[in-house]
Coordinates of C-alpha atoms in Angstrom, one line a residue:
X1 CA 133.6 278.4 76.3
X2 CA 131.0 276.2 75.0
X3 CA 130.9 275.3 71.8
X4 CA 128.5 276.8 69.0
X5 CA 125.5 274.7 68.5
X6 CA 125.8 273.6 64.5
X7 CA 122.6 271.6 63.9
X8 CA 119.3 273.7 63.0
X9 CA 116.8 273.7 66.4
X10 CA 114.5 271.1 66.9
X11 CA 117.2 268.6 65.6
X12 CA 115.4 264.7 65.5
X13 CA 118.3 262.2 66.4
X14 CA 116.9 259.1 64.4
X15 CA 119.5 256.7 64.7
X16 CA 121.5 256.5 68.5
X17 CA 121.8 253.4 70.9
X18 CA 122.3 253.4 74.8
X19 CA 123.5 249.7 76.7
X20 CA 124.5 248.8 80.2
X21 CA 126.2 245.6 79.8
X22 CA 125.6 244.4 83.4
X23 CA 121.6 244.0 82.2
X24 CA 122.4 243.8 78.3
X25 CA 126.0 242.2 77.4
X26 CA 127.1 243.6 73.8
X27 CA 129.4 240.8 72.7
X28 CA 130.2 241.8 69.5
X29 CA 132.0 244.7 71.2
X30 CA 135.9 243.7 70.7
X31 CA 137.5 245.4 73.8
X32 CA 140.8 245.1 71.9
X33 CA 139.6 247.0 68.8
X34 CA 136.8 248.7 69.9
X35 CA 137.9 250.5 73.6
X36 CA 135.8 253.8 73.0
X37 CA 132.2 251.9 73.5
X38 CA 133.5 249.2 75.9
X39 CA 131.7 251.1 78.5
X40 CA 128.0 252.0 79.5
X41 CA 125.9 254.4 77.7
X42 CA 123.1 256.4 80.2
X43 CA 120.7 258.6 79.0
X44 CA 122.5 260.8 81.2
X45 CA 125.5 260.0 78.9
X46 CA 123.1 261.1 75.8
X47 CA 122.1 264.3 77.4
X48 CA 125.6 265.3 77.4
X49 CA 126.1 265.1 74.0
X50 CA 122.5 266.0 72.5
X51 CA 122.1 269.0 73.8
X52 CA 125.3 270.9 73.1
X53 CA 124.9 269.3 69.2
X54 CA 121.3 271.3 69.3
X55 CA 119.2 267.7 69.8
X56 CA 115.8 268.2 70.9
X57 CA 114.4 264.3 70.2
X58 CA 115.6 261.6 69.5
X59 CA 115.1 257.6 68.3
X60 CA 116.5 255.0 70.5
X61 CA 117.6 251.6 68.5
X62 CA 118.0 248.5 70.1
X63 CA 121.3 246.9 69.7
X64 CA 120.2 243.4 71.4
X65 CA 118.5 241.1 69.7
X66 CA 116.0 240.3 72.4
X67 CA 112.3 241.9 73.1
X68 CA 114.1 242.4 76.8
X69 CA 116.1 244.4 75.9
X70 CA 113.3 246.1 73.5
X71 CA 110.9 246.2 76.4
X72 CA 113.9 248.4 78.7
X73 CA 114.5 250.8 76.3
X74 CA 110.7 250.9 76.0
X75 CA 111.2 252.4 79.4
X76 CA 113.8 254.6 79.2
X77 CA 111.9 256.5 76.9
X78 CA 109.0 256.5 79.2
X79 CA 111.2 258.2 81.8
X80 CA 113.5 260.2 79.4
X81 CA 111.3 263.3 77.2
X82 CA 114.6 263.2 75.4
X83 CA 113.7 259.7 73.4
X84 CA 110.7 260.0 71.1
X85 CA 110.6 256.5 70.0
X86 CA 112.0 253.4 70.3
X87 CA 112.9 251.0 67.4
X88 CA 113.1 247.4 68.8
X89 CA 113.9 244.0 68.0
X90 CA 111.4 241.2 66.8
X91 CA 112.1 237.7 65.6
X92 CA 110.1 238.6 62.3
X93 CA 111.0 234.5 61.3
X94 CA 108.4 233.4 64.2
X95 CA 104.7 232.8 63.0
X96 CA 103.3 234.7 65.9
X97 CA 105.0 238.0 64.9
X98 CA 101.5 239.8 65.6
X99 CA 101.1 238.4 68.9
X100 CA 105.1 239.5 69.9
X101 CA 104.7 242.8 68.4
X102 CA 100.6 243.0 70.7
X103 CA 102.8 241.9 73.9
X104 CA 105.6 245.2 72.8
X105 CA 102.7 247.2 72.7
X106 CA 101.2 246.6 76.2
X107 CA 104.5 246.8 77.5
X108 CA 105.2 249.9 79.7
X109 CA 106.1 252.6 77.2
X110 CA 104.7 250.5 74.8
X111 CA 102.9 253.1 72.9
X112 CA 106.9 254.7 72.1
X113 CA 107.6 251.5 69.9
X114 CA 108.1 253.1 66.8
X115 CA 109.6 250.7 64.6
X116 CA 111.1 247.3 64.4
X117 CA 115.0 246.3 63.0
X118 CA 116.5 243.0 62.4
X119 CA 119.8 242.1 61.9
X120 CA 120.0 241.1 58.7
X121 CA 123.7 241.9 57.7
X122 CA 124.5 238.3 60.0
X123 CA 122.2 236.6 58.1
X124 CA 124.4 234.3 55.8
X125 CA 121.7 233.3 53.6
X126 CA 121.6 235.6 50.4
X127 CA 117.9 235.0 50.3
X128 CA 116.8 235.5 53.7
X129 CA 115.0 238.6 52.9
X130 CA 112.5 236.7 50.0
X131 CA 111.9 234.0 52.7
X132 CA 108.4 233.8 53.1
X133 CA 108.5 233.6 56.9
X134 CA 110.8 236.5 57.1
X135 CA 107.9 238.3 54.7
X136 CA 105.3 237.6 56.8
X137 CA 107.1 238.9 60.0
X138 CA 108.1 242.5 58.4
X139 CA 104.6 242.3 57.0
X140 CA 102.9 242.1 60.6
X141 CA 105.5 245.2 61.4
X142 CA 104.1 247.3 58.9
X143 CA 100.4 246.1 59.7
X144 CA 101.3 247.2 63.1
X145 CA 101.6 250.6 61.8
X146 CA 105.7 250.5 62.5
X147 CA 108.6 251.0 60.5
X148 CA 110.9 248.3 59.4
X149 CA 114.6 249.6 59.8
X150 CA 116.8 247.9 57.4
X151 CA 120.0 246.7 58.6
X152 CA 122.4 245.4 55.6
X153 CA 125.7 245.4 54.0
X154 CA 126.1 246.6 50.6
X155 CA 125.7 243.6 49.1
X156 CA 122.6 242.6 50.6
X157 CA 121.0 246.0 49.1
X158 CA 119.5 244.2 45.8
X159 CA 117.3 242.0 48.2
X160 CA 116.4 244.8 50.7
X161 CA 115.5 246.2 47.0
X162 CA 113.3 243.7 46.0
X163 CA 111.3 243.2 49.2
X164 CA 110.9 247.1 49.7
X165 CA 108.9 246.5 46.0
X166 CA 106.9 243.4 47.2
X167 CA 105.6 244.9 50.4
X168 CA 105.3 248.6 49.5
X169 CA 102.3 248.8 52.8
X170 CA 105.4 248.4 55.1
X171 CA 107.7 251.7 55.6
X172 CA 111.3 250.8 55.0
X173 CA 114.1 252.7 56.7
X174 CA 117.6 252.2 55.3
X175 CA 120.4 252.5 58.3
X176 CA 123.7 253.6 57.6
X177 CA 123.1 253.9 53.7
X178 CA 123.8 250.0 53.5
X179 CA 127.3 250.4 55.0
X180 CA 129.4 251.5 51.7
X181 CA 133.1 251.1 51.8
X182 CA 133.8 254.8 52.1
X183 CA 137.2 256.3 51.6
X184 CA 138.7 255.7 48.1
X185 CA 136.6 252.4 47.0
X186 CA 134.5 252.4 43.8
X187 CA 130.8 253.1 44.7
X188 CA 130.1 252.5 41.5
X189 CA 127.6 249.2 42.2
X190 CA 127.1 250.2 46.0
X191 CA 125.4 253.4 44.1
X192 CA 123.3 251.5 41.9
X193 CA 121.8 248.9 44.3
X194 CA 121.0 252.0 46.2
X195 CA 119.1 253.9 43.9
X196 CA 117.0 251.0 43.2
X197 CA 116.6 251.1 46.6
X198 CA 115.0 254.0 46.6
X199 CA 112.9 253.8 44.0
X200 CA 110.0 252.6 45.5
X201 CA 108.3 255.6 47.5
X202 CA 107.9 253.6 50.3
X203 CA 111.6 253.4 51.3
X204 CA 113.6 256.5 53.1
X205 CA 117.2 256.3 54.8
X206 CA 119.6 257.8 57.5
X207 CA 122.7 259.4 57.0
X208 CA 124.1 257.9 59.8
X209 CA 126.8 255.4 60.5
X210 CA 129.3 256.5 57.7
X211 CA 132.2 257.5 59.8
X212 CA 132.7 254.2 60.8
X213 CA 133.0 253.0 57.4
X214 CA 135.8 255.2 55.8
X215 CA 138.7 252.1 55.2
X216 CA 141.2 254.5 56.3
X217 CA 142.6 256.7 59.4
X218 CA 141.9 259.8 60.0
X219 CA 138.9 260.6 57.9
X220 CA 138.4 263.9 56.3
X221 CA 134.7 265.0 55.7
X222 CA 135.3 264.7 51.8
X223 CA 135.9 260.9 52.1
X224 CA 132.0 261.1 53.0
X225 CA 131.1 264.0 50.7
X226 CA 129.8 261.0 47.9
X227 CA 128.0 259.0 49.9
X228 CA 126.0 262.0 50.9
X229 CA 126.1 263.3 47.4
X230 CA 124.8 259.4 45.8
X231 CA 121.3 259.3 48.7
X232 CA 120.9 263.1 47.8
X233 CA 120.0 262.2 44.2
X234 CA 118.7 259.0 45.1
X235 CA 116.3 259.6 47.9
X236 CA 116.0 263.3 47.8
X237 CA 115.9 265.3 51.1
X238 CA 112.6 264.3 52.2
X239 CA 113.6 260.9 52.3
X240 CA 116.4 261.4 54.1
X241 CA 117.2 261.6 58.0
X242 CA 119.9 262.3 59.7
X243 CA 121.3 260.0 62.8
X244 CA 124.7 259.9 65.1
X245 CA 125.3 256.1 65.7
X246 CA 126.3 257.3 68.8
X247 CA 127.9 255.7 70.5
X248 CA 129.6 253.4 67.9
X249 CA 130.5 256.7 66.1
X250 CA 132.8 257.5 69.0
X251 CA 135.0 255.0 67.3
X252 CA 136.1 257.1 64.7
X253 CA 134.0 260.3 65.9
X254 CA 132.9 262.7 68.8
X255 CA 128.9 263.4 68.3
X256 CA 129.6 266.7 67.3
X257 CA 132.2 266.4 65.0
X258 CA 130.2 264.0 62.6
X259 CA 126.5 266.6 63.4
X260 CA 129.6 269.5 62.2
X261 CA 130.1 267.3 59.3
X262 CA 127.2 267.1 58.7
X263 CA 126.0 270.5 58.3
X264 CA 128.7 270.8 56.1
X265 CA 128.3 268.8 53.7
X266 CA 124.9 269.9 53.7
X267 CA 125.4 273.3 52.9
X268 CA 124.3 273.6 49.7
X269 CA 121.0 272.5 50.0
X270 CA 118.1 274.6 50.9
X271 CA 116.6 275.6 54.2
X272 CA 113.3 273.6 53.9
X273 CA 115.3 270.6 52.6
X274 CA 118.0 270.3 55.8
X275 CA 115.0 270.9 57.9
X276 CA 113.7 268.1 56.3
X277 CA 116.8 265.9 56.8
X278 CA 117.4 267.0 60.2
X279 CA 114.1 267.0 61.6
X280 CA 110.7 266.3 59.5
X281 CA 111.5 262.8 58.0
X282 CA 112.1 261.6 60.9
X283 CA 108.6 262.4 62.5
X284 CA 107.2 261.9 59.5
X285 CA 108.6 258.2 59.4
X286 CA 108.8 257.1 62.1
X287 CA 105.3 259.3 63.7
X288 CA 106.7 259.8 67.3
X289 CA 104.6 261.5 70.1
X290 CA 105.9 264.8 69.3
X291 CA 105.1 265.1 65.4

């Protein structure tokens, strides 16, 4: 018997990745640590798990840091309805950002390129992110009309902060809430970097990414309950989306036991506000075909 579908229809999946490591090695997969993604991820592979999970669209994320690898997802989503969008990667430290993010563009699916990230949680330098080159880059992303997907560790939040004030013409997307240490750990300044995060209007964020960040085994859905509760009061529904990680959840979490969680923990909001987080800041964000 198939299992009831949990998320409301029309579900936006803002936050999933797919690889084939023959064309795009991942080499910060540890086969000895991290067996459940040492393996290719298809659409097909996606499909499976979307659908049953009640996922209508989602928003591929690139998990290379090349514009190869951004320019074949560009065209998996021109061949697969299922992706709305693509977020790719860009070197936003060159001086030609504009001309990369132009080349992107004309690529085939180009017109899916719905936002950029950059690793920034491997940048060692604590100031990377008030670098004036790196500025200049994320502000070509948002002159492109794209979204600037913000990839940091907790304790690169009070910069992500700060540049989210300086350039409020670019749209900021927070992944993964900033990674807090989830499972017993003080959130205490985790919870205040992130509301200064989100107080300029300009910033939004995914739940997404959290199950891999409870510091112990197995996880229950209330070692994630304040995490949820903190970007509630922080951002507010309509600044939140919802995303699976999939398929780095899978080490800690099937898809549809964290979209379960999810809805739990969820509960108690309204119907327009987890239509909101499941679906409508997503389009609205990120402004895929479909919205």
């Amino acid at each position: 018997m198939a299992r009831p579908v949990s998320a409301p229809p029309g579900t936006v999946d803002a936050h999933h990745h797919l690889w084939v490591r023959a064309r795009h090695p991942q080499p910060w997969i540890d086969p000895a640590t991290m067996a459940a993604i040492d393996a290719d991820f298809t659409p097909a592979d996606l499909a499976r798990v979307t659908h049953p999970a009640g996922v209508t669209e989602t928003v591929l994320v690139q998990a290379n840091s090349t514009e190869t690898e951004t320019m074949d997802l560009l065209g998996v989503a021109a061949d697969h309805p299922l992706v709305r969008g693509v977020v790719g990667w860009l070197d936003v430290t060159t001086p030609d950002a504009a001309d990369r993010l132009a080349r992107l563009r004309a690529a085939r699916g180009g017109h899916l390129l719905v936002g950029i990230r950059y690793s920034v949680q491997d940048e060692p330098d604590p100031a990377f992110l008030d670098r004036a080159d790196v500025r200049r880059g994320i502000t070509a992303v948002g002159a492109a009309g794209l979204a600037f997907d913000l990839l940091v560790r907790q304790h690169q939040l009070g910069a992500a902060g700060r540049l989210a004030r300086d350039l409020p013409e670019v749209r900021f997307v927070l992944d993964h809430l900033g990674k807090p240490a989830l499972g017993g750990t003080d959130l205490g300044d985790w919870a205040r970097d992130l509301r200064a995060l989100a107080a300029p209007a300009n910033t939004t964020a995914k739940l997404s990414g959290l199950v891999t960040e409870v510091q112990r085994s197995p996880w229950t859905p209330q070692d994630l309950r304040p995490a949820v509760e903190h970007a509630l009061d922080a951002f507010g529904p309509d600044r939140l989306m919802f995303g699976s990680d999939w398929p780095v959840c899978l080490l800690t979490s099937g898809y549809d036991r964290w979209v379960d969680t999810l809805v739990e923990l969820l509960d108690p909001l309204g119907d327009d506000e987890r239509a909101a987080i499941w679906r409508h800041t997503a389009r609205r964000v990120y402004r895929p075909e479909s919205s």
